[in-house]
PDB file of C-alpha atoms in Angstrom:
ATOM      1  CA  UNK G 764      12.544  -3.521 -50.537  1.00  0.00           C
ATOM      2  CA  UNK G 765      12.618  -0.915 -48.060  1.00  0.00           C
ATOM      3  CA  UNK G 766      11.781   1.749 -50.793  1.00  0.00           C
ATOM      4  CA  UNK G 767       8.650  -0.108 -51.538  1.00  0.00           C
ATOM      5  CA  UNK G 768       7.481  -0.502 -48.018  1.00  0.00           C
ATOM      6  CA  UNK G 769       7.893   3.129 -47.221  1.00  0.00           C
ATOM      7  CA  UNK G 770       6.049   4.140 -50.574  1.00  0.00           C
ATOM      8  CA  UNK G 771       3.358   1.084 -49.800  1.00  0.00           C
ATOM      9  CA  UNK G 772       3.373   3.293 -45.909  1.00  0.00           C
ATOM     10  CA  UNK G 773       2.960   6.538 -47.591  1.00  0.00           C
ATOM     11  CA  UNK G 774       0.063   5.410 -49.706  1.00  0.00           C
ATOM     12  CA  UNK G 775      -1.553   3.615 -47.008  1.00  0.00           C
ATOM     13  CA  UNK G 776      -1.402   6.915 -45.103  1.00  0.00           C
ATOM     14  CA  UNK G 777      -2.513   8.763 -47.472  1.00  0.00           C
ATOM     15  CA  UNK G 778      -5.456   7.053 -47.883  1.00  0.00           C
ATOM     16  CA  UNK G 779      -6.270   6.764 -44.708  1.00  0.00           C
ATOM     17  CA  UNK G 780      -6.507  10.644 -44.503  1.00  0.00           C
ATOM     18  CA  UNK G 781      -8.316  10.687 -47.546  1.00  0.00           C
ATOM     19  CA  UNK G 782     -11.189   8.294 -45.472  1.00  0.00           C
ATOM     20  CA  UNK G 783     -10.538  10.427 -42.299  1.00  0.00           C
ATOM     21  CA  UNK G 784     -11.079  13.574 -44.199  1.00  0.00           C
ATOM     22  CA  UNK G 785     -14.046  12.647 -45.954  1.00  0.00           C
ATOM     23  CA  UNK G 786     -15.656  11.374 -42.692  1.00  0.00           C
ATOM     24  CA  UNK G 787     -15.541  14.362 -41.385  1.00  0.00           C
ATOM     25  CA  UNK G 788     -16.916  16.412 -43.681  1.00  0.00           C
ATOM     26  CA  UNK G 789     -20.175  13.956 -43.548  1.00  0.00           C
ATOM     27  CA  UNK G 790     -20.042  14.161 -40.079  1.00  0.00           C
ATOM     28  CA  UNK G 791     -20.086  18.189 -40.380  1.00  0.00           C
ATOM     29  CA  UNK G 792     -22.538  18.214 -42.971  1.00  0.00           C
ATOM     30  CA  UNK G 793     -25.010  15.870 -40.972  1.00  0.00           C
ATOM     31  CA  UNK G 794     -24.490  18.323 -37.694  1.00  0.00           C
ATOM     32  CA  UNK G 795     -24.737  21.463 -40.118  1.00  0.00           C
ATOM     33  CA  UNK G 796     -28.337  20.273 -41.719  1.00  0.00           C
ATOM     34  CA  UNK G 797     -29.171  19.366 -38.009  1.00  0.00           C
ATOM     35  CA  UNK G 798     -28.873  22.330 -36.688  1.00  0.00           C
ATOM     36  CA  UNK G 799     -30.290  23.859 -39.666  1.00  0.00           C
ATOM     37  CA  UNK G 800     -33.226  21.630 -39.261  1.00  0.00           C
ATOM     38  CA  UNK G 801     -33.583  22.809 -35.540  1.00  0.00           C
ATOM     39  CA  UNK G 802     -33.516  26.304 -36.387  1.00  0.00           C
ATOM     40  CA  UNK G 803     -36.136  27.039 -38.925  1.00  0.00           C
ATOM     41  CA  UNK G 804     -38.952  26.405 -36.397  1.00  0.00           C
ATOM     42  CA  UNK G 805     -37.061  29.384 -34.233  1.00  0.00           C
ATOM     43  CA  UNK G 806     -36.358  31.467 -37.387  1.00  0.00           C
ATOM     44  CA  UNK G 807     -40.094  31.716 -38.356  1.00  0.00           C
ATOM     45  CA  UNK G 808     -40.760  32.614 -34.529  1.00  0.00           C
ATOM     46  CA  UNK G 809     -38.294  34.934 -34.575  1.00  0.00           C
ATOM     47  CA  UNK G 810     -39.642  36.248 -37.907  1.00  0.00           C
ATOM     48  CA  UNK G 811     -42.964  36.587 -36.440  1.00  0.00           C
ATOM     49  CA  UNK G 812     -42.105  38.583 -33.864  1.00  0.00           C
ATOM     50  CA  UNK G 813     -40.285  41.506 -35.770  1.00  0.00           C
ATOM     51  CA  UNK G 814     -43.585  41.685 -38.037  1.00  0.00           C
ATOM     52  CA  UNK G 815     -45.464  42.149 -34.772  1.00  0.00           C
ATOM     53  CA  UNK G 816     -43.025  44.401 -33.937  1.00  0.00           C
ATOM     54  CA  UNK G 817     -43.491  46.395 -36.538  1.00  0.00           C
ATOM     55  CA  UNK G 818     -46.699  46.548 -36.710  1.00  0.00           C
ATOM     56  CA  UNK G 819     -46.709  47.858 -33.226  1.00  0.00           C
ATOM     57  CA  UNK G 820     -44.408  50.435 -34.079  1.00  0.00           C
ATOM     58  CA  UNK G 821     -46.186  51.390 -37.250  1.00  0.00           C
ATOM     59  CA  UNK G 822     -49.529  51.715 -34.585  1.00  0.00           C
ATOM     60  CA  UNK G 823     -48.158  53.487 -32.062  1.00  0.00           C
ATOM     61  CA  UNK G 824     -46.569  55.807 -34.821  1.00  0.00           C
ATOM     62  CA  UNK G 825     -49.913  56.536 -36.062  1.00  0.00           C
ATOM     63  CA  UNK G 826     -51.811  56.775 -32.724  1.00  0.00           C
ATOM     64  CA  UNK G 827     -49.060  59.668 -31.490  1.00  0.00           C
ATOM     65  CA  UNK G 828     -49.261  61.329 -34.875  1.00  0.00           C
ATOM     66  CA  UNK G 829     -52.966  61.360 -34.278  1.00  0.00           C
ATOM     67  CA  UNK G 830     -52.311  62.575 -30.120  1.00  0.00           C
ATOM     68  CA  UNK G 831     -50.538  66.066 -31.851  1.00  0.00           C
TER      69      UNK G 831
END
């Protein structure tokens, strides 16, 4: 009988874990796509601003090239 209950234990752990675990990589995933969500409206900023970077450093390139 006791050999039963531990096993029964053990399962019951087990599973438990098993739920634990899997909440938690929900719970990641929902934070990861989230954040991901958040961060494409600052990506495309932050993408727009090195293109008008380099534009300005492709204009100033020219304009001294054109001062010599």
């Amino acid at each position: 009988m006791t050999t039963f209950y531990t096993r029964r234990k053990i399962v019951e752990r087990r599973n438990h874990e098993k739920l634990l675990k899997e909440q938690l990589e929900r719970t990641i995933q929902h934070h990861a796509d989230s954040i991901t969500e958040k961060m494409e409206p600052l990506n495309l900023q932050i993408s727009n601003l090195l293109r008008t970077n380099l534009s300005l450093l492709k204009f100033f390139d020219v304009s001294n090239s054109m001062m010599f």
